[in-house]
PDB file of C-alpha atoms in Angstrom:
ATOM      1  CA  MET A   1      -0.475  -5.247 -64.067  1.00  0.00           C
ATOM      2  CA  ALA A   2      -0.837  -1.475 -63.908  1.00  0.00           C
ATOM      3  CA  ARG A   3       0.567   0.531 -66.783  1.00  0.00           C
ATOM      4  CA  THR A   4       3.581   2.720 -66.106  1.00  0.00           C
ATOM      5  CA  LYS A   5       3.388   6.473 -66.474  1.00  0.00           C
ATOM      6  CA  THR A   6       5.900   6.373 -69.290  1.00  0.00           C
ATOM      7  CA  GLN A   7       3.135   5.110 -71.567  1.00  0.00           C
ATOM      8  CA  ASN A   8       1.583   8.572 -71.342  1.00  0.00           C
ATOM      9  CA  LEU A   9      -2.053   7.475 -71.337  1.00  0.00           C
ATOM     10  CA  PRO A  10      -4.958   9.865 -70.689  1.00  0.00           C
ATOM     11  CA  ASP A  11      -7.736   9.519 -68.152  1.00  0.00           C
ATOM     12  CA  LEU A  12     -10.499   8.399 -70.506  1.00  0.00           C
ATOM     13  CA  SER A  13     -13.205   8.877 -67.900  1.00  0.00           C
ATOM     14  CA  ALA A  14     -13.334  12.363 -69.437  1.00  0.00           C
ATOM     15  CA  LEU A  15     -15.323  10.740 -72.244  1.00  0.00           C
ATOM     16  CA  LEU A  16     -18.149  10.157 -69.771  1.00  0.00           C
ATOM     17  CA  THR A  17     -18.409  13.720 -68.484  1.00  0.00           C
ATOM     18  CA  PRO A  18     -21.608  15.640 -69.328  1.00  0.00           C
ATOM     19  CA  LYS A  19     -21.203  17.698 -72.469  1.00  0.00           C
ATOM     20  CA  ASN A  20     -20.905  21.463 -72.225  1.00  0.00           C
ATOM     21  CA  SER A  21     -21.508  23.975 -75.008  1.00  0.00           C
ATOM     22  CA  LEU A  22     -17.867  23.892 -76.134  1.00  0.00           C
ATOM     23  CA  MET A  23     -17.864  20.125 -76.559  1.00  0.00           C
ATOM     24  CA  LEU A  24     -21.138  20.285 -78.465  1.00  0.00           C
ATOM     25  CA  ALA A  25     -19.698  22.933 -80.795  1.00  0.00           C
ATOM     26  CA  VAL A  26     -16.649  20.776 -81.501  1.00  0.00           C
ATOM     27  CA  GLU A  27     -18.801  17.709 -82.080  1.00  0.00           C
ATOM     28  CA  ARG A  28     -20.940  19.602 -84.572  1.00  0.00           C
ATOM     29  CA  ALA A  29     -17.781  20.707 -86.375  1.00  0.00           C
ATOM     30  CA  VAL A  30     -16.460  17.138 -86.611  1.00  0.00           C
ATOM     31  CA  LEU A  31     -19.826  16.058 -87.990  1.00  0.00           C
ATOM     32  CA  ARG A  32     -19.742  18.967 -90.457  1.00  0.00           C
ATOM     33  CA  GLY A  33     -22.990  20.463 -89.221  1.00  0.00           C
ATOM     34  CA  GLN A  34     -25.018  17.295 -88.675  1.00  0.00           C
ATOM     35  CA  ASP A  35     -27.359  17.464 -85.704  1.00  0.00           C
ATOM     36  CA  TRP A  36     -27.393  14.691 -83.125  1.00  0.00           C
ATOM     37  CA  ALA A  37     -31.152  14.962 -82.725  1.00  0.00           C
ATOM     38  CA  TYR A  38     -32.096  14.750 -86.380  1.00  0.00           C
ATOM     39  CA  ALA A  39     -29.389  12.742 -88.130  1.00  0.00           C
ATOM     40  CA  SER A  40     -28.627   9.055 -87.807  1.00  0.00           C
ATOM     41  CA  VAL A  41     -24.938   9.522 -87.088  1.00  0.00           C
ATOM     42  CA  PRO A  42     -22.678   6.459 -87.518  1.00  0.00           C
ATOM     43  CA  ILE A  43     -21.147   5.218 -84.277  1.00  0.00           C
ATOM     44  CA  ALA A  44     -17.593   5.910 -85.482  1.00  0.00           C
ATOM     45  CA  GLU A  45     -18.419   9.577 -86.103  1.00  0.00           C
ATOM     46  CA  GLN A  46     -20.021   9.846 -82.657  1.00  0.00           C
ATOM     47  CA  ILE A  47     -16.850   8.463 -81.072  1.00  0.00           C
ATOM     48  CA  ALA A  48     -14.655  10.805 -83.116  1.00  0.00           C
ATOM     49  CA  ALA A  49     -16.795  13.787 -82.131  1.00  0.00           C
ATOM     50  CA  ARG A  50     -16.639  12.892 -78.455  1.00  0.00           C
ATOM     51  CA  LEU A  51     -12.874  12.425 -78.542  1.00  0.00           C
ATOM     52  CA  ALA A  52     -12.453  15.736 -80.363  1.00  0.00           C
ATOM     53  CA  GLY A  53     -14.396  17.425 -77.578  1.00  0.00           C
ATOM     54  CA  VAL A  54     -12.170  16.184 -74.761  1.00  0.00           C
ATOM     55  CA  ILE A  55      -9.035  16.939 -76.805  1.00  0.00           C
ATOM     56  CA  THR A  56     -10.193  20.529 -77.395  1.00  0.00           C
ATOM     57  CA  LEU A  57     -10.971  20.963 -73.691  1.00  0.00           C
ATOM     58  CA  ASP A  58      -7.414  19.740 -72.971  1.00  0.00           C
ATOM     59  CA  LEU A  59      -8.761  16.850 -70.885  1.00  0.00           C
ATOM     60  CA  VAL A  60      -6.684  14.654 -73.169  1.00  0.00           C
ATOM     61  CA  LYS A  61      -3.271  16.215 -73.613  1.00  0.00           C
ATOM     62  CA  SER A  62      -1.076  16.774 -76.637  1.00  0.00           C
ATOM     63  CA  GLY A  63       1.329  13.865 -77.054  1.00  0.00           C
ATOM     64  CA  GLN A  64      -0.804  11.341 -75.169  1.00  0.00           C
ATOM     65  CA  ARG A  65      -1.608   7.931 -76.661  1.00  0.00           C
ATOM     66  CA  LEU A  66      -5.146   6.858 -77.532  1.00  0.00           C
ATOM     67  CA  LEU A  67      -5.520   3.093 -77.335  1.00  0.00           C
ATOM     68  CA  GLU A  68      -8.414   1.457 -79.165  1.00  0.00           C
ATOM     69  CA  LYS A  69      -8.865  -1.141 -76.424  1.00  0.00           C
ATOM     70  CA  ASP A  70      -9.149   1.444 -73.646  1.00  0.00           C
ATOM     71  CA  ILE A  71     -11.592   3.622 -75.556  1.00  0.00           C
ATOM     72  CA  SER A  72     -13.786   0.674 -76.508  1.00  0.00           C
ATOM     73  CA  GLU A  73     -13.918  -0.442 -72.869  1.00  0.00           C
ATOM     74  CA  VAL A  74     -14.876   2.996 -71.560  1.00  0.00           C
ATOM     75  CA  LEU A  75     -17.572   3.591 -74.195  1.00  0.00           C
ATOM     76  CA  HIS A  76     -18.766  -0.038 -74.350  1.00  0.00           C
ATOM     77  CA  VAL A  77     -18.308  -0.348 -78.100  1.00  0.00           C
ATOM     78  CA  SER A  78     -16.290  -2.700 -80.262  1.00  0.00           C
ATOM     79  CA  ARG A  79     -12.843  -1.735 -81.487  1.00  0.00           C
ATOM     80  CA  ALA A  80     -13.797  -1.478 -85.178  1.00  0.00           C
ATOM     81  CA  PRO A  81     -15.700   1.858 -84.898  1.00  0.00           C
ATOM     82  CA  VAL A  82     -13.018   3.197 -82.541  1.00  0.00           C
ATOM     83  CA  ARG A  83     -10.419   2.446 -85.212  1.00  0.00           C
ATOM     84  CA  GLU A  84     -12.533   4.265 -87.795  1.00  0.00           C
ATOM     85  CA  ALA A  85     -12.996   7.191 -85.380  1.00  0.00           C
ATOM     86  CA  MET A  86      -9.220   7.538 -85.118  1.00  0.00           C
ATOM     87  CA  ARG A  87      -9.006   7.909 -88.886  1.00  0.00           C
ATOM     88  CA  ILE A  88     -11.618  10.656 -88.757  1.00  0.00           C
ATOM     89  CA  LEU A  89      -9.541  12.485 -86.152  1.00  0.00           C
ATOM     90  CA  GLU A  90      -6.461  11.952 -88.288  1.00  0.00           C
ATOM     91  CA  ARG A  91      -8.321  13.651 -91.158  1.00  0.00           C
ATOM     92  CA  ASP A  92      -8.770  16.721 -88.978  1.00  0.00           C
ATOM     93  CA  ARG A  93      -5.162  16.430 -87.724  1.00  0.00           C
ATOM     94  CA  LEU A  94      -6.242  16.022 -84.107  1.00  0.00           C
ATOM     95  CA  VAL A  95      -4.328  12.747 -83.897  1.00  0.00           C
ATOM     96  CA  GLU A  96      -1.457  11.240 -85.815  1.00  0.00           C
ATOM     97  CA  PHE A  97      -0.221   7.673 -86.123  1.00  0.00           C
ATOM     98  CA  GLN A  98       3.334   6.879 -85.098  1.00  0.00           C
ATOM     99  CA  ALA A  99       5.267   3.644 -85.549  1.00  0.00           C
ATOM    100  CA  ARG A 100       5.083   1.380 -82.480  1.00  0.00           C
ATOM    101  CA  ARG A 101       2.972   3.932 -80.595  1.00  0.00           C
ATOM    102  CA  GLY A 102      -0.271   4.054 -82.534  1.00  0.00           C
ATOM    103  CA  ALA A 103      -2.604   7.053 -82.333  1.00  0.00           C
ATOM    104  CA  ILE A 104      -1.117  10.112 -80.606  1.00  0.00           C
ATOM    105  CA  VAL A 105      -2.818  13.439 -79.904  1.00  0.00           C
ATOM    106  CA  THR A 106      -0.993  15.940 -82.100  1.00  0.00           C
ATOM    107  CA  ALA A 107       1.540  18.119 -80.318  1.00  0.00           C
ATOM    108  CA  PRO A 108       2.895  20.815 -82.653  1.00  0.00           C
ATOM    109  CA  ASP A 109       5.815  22.926 -81.494  1.00  0.00           C
ATOM    110  CA  GLU A 110       5.830  26.716 -81.832  1.00  0.00           C
ATOM    111  CA  ASP A 111       7.120  26.729 -85.412  1.00  0.00           C
ATOM    112  CA  GLU A 112       4.628  24.080 -86.530  1.00  0.00           C
ATOM    113  CA  LEU A 113       1.776  25.934 -84.844  1.00  0.00           C
ATOM    114  CA  ARG A 114       2.750  29.159 -86.618  1.00  0.00           C
ATOM    115  CA  ASP A 115       2.710  27.261 -89.918  1.00  0.00           C
ATOM    116  CA  ILE A 116      -0.756  25.853 -89.175  1.00  0.00           C
ATOM    117  CA  PHE A 117      -2.101  29.309 -88.373  1.00  0.00           C
ATOM    118  CA  ARG A 118      -0.428  30.758 -91.460  1.00  0.00           C
ATOM    119  CA  VAL A 119      -2.255  28.272 -93.671  1.00  0.00           C
ATOM    120  CA  ARG A 120      -5.497  28.950 -91.838  1.00  0.00           C
ATOM    121  CA  SER A 121      -5.055  32.689 -92.316  1.00  0.00           C
ATOM    122  CA  VAL A 122      -4.488  32.371 -96.072  1.00  0.00           C
ATOM    123  CA  LEU A 123      -7.524  30.104 -96.485  1.00  0.00           C
ATOM    124  CA  TYR A 124      -9.745  32.217 -94.224  1.00  0.00           C
ATOM    125  CA  LEU A 125      -8.936  35.471 -96.008  1.00  0.00           C
ATOM    126  CA  THR A 126      -9.476  33.822 -99.397  1.00  0.00           C
ATOM    127  CA  MET A 127     -12.840  32.561 -98.191  1.00  0.00           C
ATOM    128  CA  LEU A 128     -13.801  35.914 -96.710  1.00  0.00           C
ATOM    129  CA  GLU A 129     -12.886  37.766 -99.879  1.00  0.00           C
ATOM    130  CA  GLN A 130     -15.247  35.503-101.819  1.00  0.00           C
ATOM    131  CA  VAL A 131     -18.038  35.982 -99.287  1.00  0.00           C
ATOM    132  CA  VAL A 132     -17.609  39.765 -99.328  1.00  0.00           C
ATOM    133  CA  ARG A 133     -17.842  39.727-103.104  1.00  0.00           C
ATOM    134  CA  GLU A 134     -20.675  37.198-103.488  1.00  0.00           C
ATOM    135  CA  ASN A 135     -22.757  37.392-100.294  1.00  0.00           C
ATOM    136  CA  PRO A 136     -22.243  40.799 -98.624  1.00  0.00           C
ATOM    137  CA  ALA A 137     -25.820  41.087 -97.370  1.00  0.00           C
ATOM    138  CA  GLU A 138     -25.712  37.617 -95.789  1.00  0.00           C
ATOM    139  CA  LEU A 139     -22.397  38.415 -94.129  1.00  0.00           C
ATOM    140  CA  GLU A 140     -23.818  41.625 -92.681  1.00  0.00           C
ATOM    141  CA  ALA A 141     -26.880  39.772 -91.381  1.00  0.00           C
ATOM    142  CA  LEU A 142     -24.704  37.062 -89.845  1.00  0.00           C
ATOM    143  CA  LEU A 143     -22.475  39.526 -88.008  1.00  0.00           C
ATOM    144  CA  THR A 144     -25.466  41.568 -86.866  1.00  0.00           C
ATOM    145  CA  ALA A 145     -27.028  38.450 -85.376  1.00  0.00           C
ATOM    146  CA  HIS A 146     -23.881  37.030 -83.758  1.00  0.00           C
ATOM    147  CA  VAL A 147     -21.931  40.015 -82.421  1.00  0.00           C
ATOM    148  CA  PRO A 148     -24.454  40.611 -79.567  1.00  0.00           C
ATOM    149  CA  LYS A 149     -24.066  36.917 -78.651  1.00  0.00           C
ATOM    150  CA  LEU A 150     -20.295  37.405 -78.554  1.00  0.00           C
ATOM    151  CA  ALA A 151     -20.700  40.409 -76.250  1.00  0.00           C
ATOM    152  CA  LYS A 152     -22.900  38.405 -73.889  1.00  0.00           C
ATOM    153  CA  ALA A 153     -20.496  35.442 -73.949  1.00  0.00           C
ATOM    154  CA  ALA A 154     -17.566  37.754 -73.135  1.00  0.00           C
ATOM    155  CA  GLU A 155     -19.304  38.590 -69.848  1.00  0.00           C
ATOM    156  CA  GLU A 156     -19.812  34.922 -68.989  1.00  0.00           C
ATOM    157  CA  SER A 157     -16.574  32.971 -69.381  1.00  0.00           C
ATOM    158  CA  VAL A 158     -13.598  32.212 -71.593  1.00  0.00           C
ATOM    159  CA  ASP A 159     -15.204  29.018 -72.840  1.00  0.00           C
ATOM    160  CA  ALA A 160     -18.499  30.767 -73.603  1.00  0.00           C
ATOM    161  CA  TYR A 161     -16.655  33.319 -75.730  1.00  0.00           C
ATOM    162  CA  ALA A 162     -14.513  30.648 -77.383  1.00  0.00           C
ATOM    163  CA  VAL A 163     -17.660  28.756 -78.387  1.00  0.00           C
ATOM    164  CA  GLU A 164     -19.453  31.794 -79.821  1.00  0.00           C
ATOM    165  CA  SER A 165     -16.441  32.972 -81.810  1.00  0.00           C
ATOM    166  CA  PHE A 166     -15.868  29.445 -83.115  1.00  0.00           C
ATOM    167  CA  LEU A 167     -19.519  29.120 -84.169  1.00  0.00           C
ATOM    168  CA  LEU A 168     -19.409  32.533 -85.839  1.00  0.00           C
ATOM    169  CA  ASN A 169     -16.309  31.549 -87.791  1.00  0.00           C
ATOM    170  CA  PHE A 170     -17.955  28.309 -88.889  1.00  0.00           C
ATOM    171  CA  ALA A 171     -21.140  30.130 -89.905  1.00  0.00           C
ATOM    172  CA  THR A 172     -19.059  32.586 -91.932  1.00  0.00           C
ATOM    173  CA  VAL A 173     -17.330  29.716 -93.718  1.00  0.00           C
ATOM    174  CA  ASP A 174     -20.745  28.241 -94.527  1.00  0.00           C
ATOM    175  CA  LEU A 175     -21.491  31.357 -96.596  1.00  0.00           C
ATOM    176  CA  CYS A 176     -18.697  30.424 -98.991  1.00  0.00           C
ATOM    177  CA  ARG A 177     -19.899  28.794-102.214  1.00  0.00           C
ATOM    178  CA  ASN A 178     -16.573  27.076-102.776  1.00  0.00           C
ATOM    179  CA  ARG A 179     -17.302  23.899-100.825  1.00  0.00           C
ATOM    180  CA  LEU A 180     -13.812  22.456-101.215  1.00  0.00           C
ATOM    181  CA  LEU A 181     -12.319  25.586 -99.678  1.00  0.00           C
ATOM    182  CA  ALA A 182     -14.972  25.561 -96.955  1.00  0.00           C
ATOM    183  CA  ASP A 183     -14.335  21.924 -96.038  1.00  0.00           C
ATOM    184  CA  VAL A 184     -10.556  22.336 -95.838  1.00  0.00           C
ATOM    185  CA  LEU A 185     -10.931  25.522 -93.791  1.00  0.00           C
ATOM    186  CA  GLN A 186     -13.389  23.910 -91.373  1.00  0.00           C
ATOM    187  CA  SER A 187     -10.973  21.043 -90.829  1.00  0.00           C
ATOM    188  CA  ILE A 188      -7.982  23.275 -90.106  1.00  0.00           C
ATOM    189  CA  SER A 189     -10.106  25.617 -87.951  1.00  0.00           C
ATOM    190  CA  LEU A 190     -11.120  22.629 -85.846  1.00  0.00           C
ATOM    191  CA  ARG A 191      -7.439  21.821 -85.395  1.00  0.00           C
ATOM    192  CA  THR A 192      -6.530  25.371 -84.346  1.00  0.00           C
ATOM    193  CA  PHE A 193      -9.539  25.822 -82.057  1.00  0.00           C
ATOM    194  CA  ARG A 194      -7.827  23.904 -79.250  1.00  0.00           C
ATOM    195  CA  TYR A 195      -4.938  26.384 -79.308  1.00  0.00           C
ATOM    196  CA  VAL A 196      -7.118  29.469 -79.761  1.00  0.00           C
ATOM    197  CA  ARG A 197      -8.956  28.444 -76.601  1.00  0.00           C
ATOM    198  CA  LEU A 198      -5.682  27.861 -74.726  1.00  0.00           C
ATOM    199  CA  GLY A 199      -4.587  31.347 -75.771  1.00  0.00           C
ATOM    200  CA  MET A 200      -7.778  32.828 -74.330  1.00  0.00           C
ATOM    201  CA  VAL A 201      -7.427  30.826 -71.113  1.00  0.00           C
ATOM    202  CA  ALA A 202      -3.846  32.050 -70.699  1.00  0.00           C
ATOM    203  CA  ALA A 203      -4.752  35.682 -71.474  1.00  0.00           C
ATOM    204  CA  PRO A 204      -8.463  36.299 -70.802  1.00  0.00           C
ATOM    205  CA  GLN A 205      -7.917  40.033 -71.291  1.00  0.00           C
ATOM    206  CA  SER A 206      -7.517  39.285 -75.005  1.00  0.00           C
ATOM    207  CA  ILE A 207     -11.255  38.616 -75.233  1.00  0.00           C
ATOM    208  CA  ARG A 208     -12.048  42.348 -74.994  1.00  0.00           C
ATOM    209  CA  ALA A 209      -9.677  43.123 -77.845  1.00  0.00           C
ATOM    210  CA  SER A 210     -11.152  40.295 -79.901  1.00  0.00           C
ATOM    211  CA  LEU A 211     -14.707  41.536 -79.324  1.00  0.00           C
ATOM    212  CA  LYS A 212     -13.657  45.043 -80.356  1.00  0.00           C
ATOM    213  CA  VAL A 213     -12.368  43.687 -83.676  1.00  0.00           C
ATOM    214  CA  TRP A 214     -15.567  41.696 -84.288  1.00  0.00           C
ATOM    215  CA  ARG A 215     -17.602  44.879 -83.775  1.00  0.00           C
ATOM    216  CA  ALA A 216     -15.346  46.712 -86.219  1.00  0.00           C
ATOM    217  CA  LEU A 217     -15.863  43.858 -88.695  1.00  0.00           C
ATOM    218  CA  GLN A 218     -19.611  44.287 -88.344  1.00  0.00           C
ATOM    219  CA  ARG A 219     -19.364  48.012 -89.090  1.00  0.00           C
ATOM    220  CA  ALA A 220     -17.148  47.330 -92.104  1.00  0.00           C
ATOM    221  CA  ALA A 221     -19.675  44.788 -93.409  1.00  0.00           C
ATOM    222  CA  ILE A 222     -22.498  47.315 -93.046  1.00  0.00           C
ATOM    223  CA  LYS A 223     -20.479  49.884 -95.009  1.00  0.00           C
ATOM    224  CA  ARG A 224     -19.530  47.235 -97.605  1.00  0.00           C
ATOM    225  CA  ASP A 225     -15.887  48.156 -97.018  1.00  0.00           C
ATOM    226  CA  GLY A 226     -14.264  44.937 -98.170  1.00  0.00           C
ATOM    227  CA  GLU A 227     -10.697  46.197 -97.900  1.00  0.00           C
ATOM    228  CA  LEU A 228     -11.132  47.221 -94.265  1.00  0.00           C
ATOM    229  CA  LEU A 229     -12.973  44.021 -93.470  1.00  0.00           C
ATOM    230  CA  LEU A 230     -10.133  41.868 -94.790  1.00  0.00           C
ATOM    231  CA  SER A 231      -7.549  43.975 -92.960  1.00  0.00           C
ATOM    232  CA  LEU A 232      -9.416  43.603 -89.664  1.00  0.00           C
ATOM    233  CA  ALA A 233      -9.844  39.858 -90.183  1.00  0.00           C
ATOM    234  CA  ALA A 234      -6.112  39.454 -90.853  1.00  0.00           C
ATOM    235  CA  SER A 235      -5.329  41.360 -87.662  1.00  0.00           C
ATOM    236  CA  ARG A 236      -7.705  39.176 -85.634  1.00  0.00           C
ATOM    237  CA  LEU A 237      -6.163  35.989 -87.023  1.00  0.00           C
ATOM    238  CA  ASP A 238      -2.647  37.218 -86.234  1.00  0.00           C
ATOM    239  CA  GLU A 239      -3.602  38.051 -82.649  1.00  0.00           C
ATOM    240  CA  ALA A 240      -5.189  34.623 -82.157  1.00  0.00           C
ATOM    241  CA  ARG A 241      -2.044  32.980 -83.530  1.00  0.00           C
ATOM    242  CA  ASP A 242       0.298  34.928 -81.270  1.00  0.00           C
ATOM    243  CA  ALA A 243      -1.823  34.185 -78.185  1.00  0.00           C
ATOM    244  CA  ALA A 244      -1.905  30.469 -79.035  1.00  0.00           C
ATOM    245  CA  VAL A 245       1.864  30.312 -79.541  1.00  0.00           C
ATOM    246  CA  ARG A 246       2.466  32.079 -76.226  1.00  0.00           C
ATOM    247  CA  ALA A 247       0.106  29.637 -74.522  1.00  0.00           C
ATOM    248  CA  ILE A 248       1.918  26.492 -75.651  1.00  0.00           C
ATOM    249  CA  ALA A 249       5.282  28.102 -74.891  1.00  0.00           C
ATOM    250  CA  THR A 250       4.273  28.473 -71.232  1.00  0.00           C
ATOM    251  CA  LYS A 251       2.060  25.360 -71.005  1.00  0.00           C
ATOM    252  CA  PRO A 252       3.032  22.630 -68.491  1.00  0.00           C
ATOM    253  CA  ALA A 253       4.440  19.394 -69.868  1.00  0.00           C
ATOM    254  CA  ASP A 254       1.853  17.609 -71.967  1.00  0.00           C
ATOM    255  CA  GLY A 255       2.548  14.327 -70.248  1.00  0.00           C
ATOM    256  CA  GLN A 256       0.693  15.541 -67.161  1.00  0.00           C
ATOM    257  CA  ARG A 257      -2.793  14.136 -67.086  1.00  0.00           C
ATOM    258  CA  ALA A 258      -5.914  16.239 -66.830  1.00  0.00           C
ATOM    259  CA  ARG A 259      -8.183  15.261 -63.988  1.00  0.00           C
ATOM    260  CA  ALA A 260     -11.721  14.708 -65.241  1.00  0.00           C
ATOM    261  CA  PRO A 261     -14.699  15.593 -63.029  1.00  0.00           C
ATOM    262  CA  LYS A 262     -16.235  12.629 -61.216  1.00  0.00           C
ATOM    263  CA  THR A 263     -19.399  11.432 -62.905  1.00  0.00           C
ATOM    264  CA  SER A 264     -21.799   8.573 -62.602  1.00  0.00           C
ATOM    265  CA  ARG A 265     -22.272   6.090 -65.403  1.00  0.00           C
ATOM    266  CA  ILE A 266     -25.648   7.275 -66.633  1.00  0.00           C
ATOM    267  CA  SER A 267     -27.063   7.836 -70.079  1.00  0.00           C
ATOM    268  CA  THR A 268     -27.100  11.422 -71.280  1.00  0.00           C
ATOM    269  CA  PRO A 269     -28.622  13.056 -74.371  1.00  0.00           C
ATOM    270  CA  GLY A 270     -26.463  12.260 -77.354  1.00  0.00           C
ATOM    271  CA  SER A 271     -24.910   9.201 -75.720  1.00  0.00           C
ATOM    272  CA  LEU A 272     -23.397   6.540 -77.904  1.00  0.00           C
ATOM    273  CA  GLY A 273     -25.451   3.636 -79.107  1.00  0.00           C
ATOM    274  CA  GLU A 274     -24.621   0.494 -77.171  1.00  0.00           C
ATOM    275  CA  GLU A 275     -22.485  -2.152 -78.770  1.00  0.00           C
ATOM    276  CA  THR A 276     -20.851  -5.301 -77.479  1.00  0.00           C
ATOM    277  CA  PRO A 277     -17.081  -4.983 -76.939  1.00  0.00           C
ATOM    278  CA  ALA A 278     -14.901  -7.109 -79.200  1.00  0.00           C
TER     279      ALA A 278
END
């Protein structure tokens, strides 16, 4: 018997779509920097990374249910690693568990989203202050290397720019010697990335303003002007927050399903290891 629409289930064929650069960036974030090609990544972490990618791309919508059985059937794995993958996504607050409904893609309202960004801002500025104090030369080198990539990405597409700015933020966090702070910040940044991207999609003109701030941050790092650097970073974070809040305020109902591109069932680089369904 076909399921009714009231169950609010996503089109999981999105899990089989070829990976783009944005999905790969999200997967790397979930894996905390591990590389698919060089690390023996547990199957549960691979599943979590793949799910995080389609959630960030909005192919699986906020508020939709993720059923272990459906995911295991699509990916041809048993339900045990899928269950573990859900817990990994819960750690990064991409899903939450609700009574009688199971795993649900998180769907914060405007006030909750502002709170999430407020926490991110406090953590990010604390991290950046430490980096400015302890690793100013490395920060300068990082910005010098990445800002031209941002400029190039801004000419390509919203997603290209979203990826480069996300990777630059993650690389900046990696300069922090406080690993507890870095880990918490990476987790919350992964959670906000979905909404930062939606903000850029809704207002692509904001990319130019964002790039301008990144260039100003680079100049401040060269001059070792920590006060200006922190002020610029705070401004950038506030603008990203406001754009994200506006985006979810005007976003269509989350119950509407995203239509995934048609794909053939073929193996692709980084595909999941095969496992017999339970």
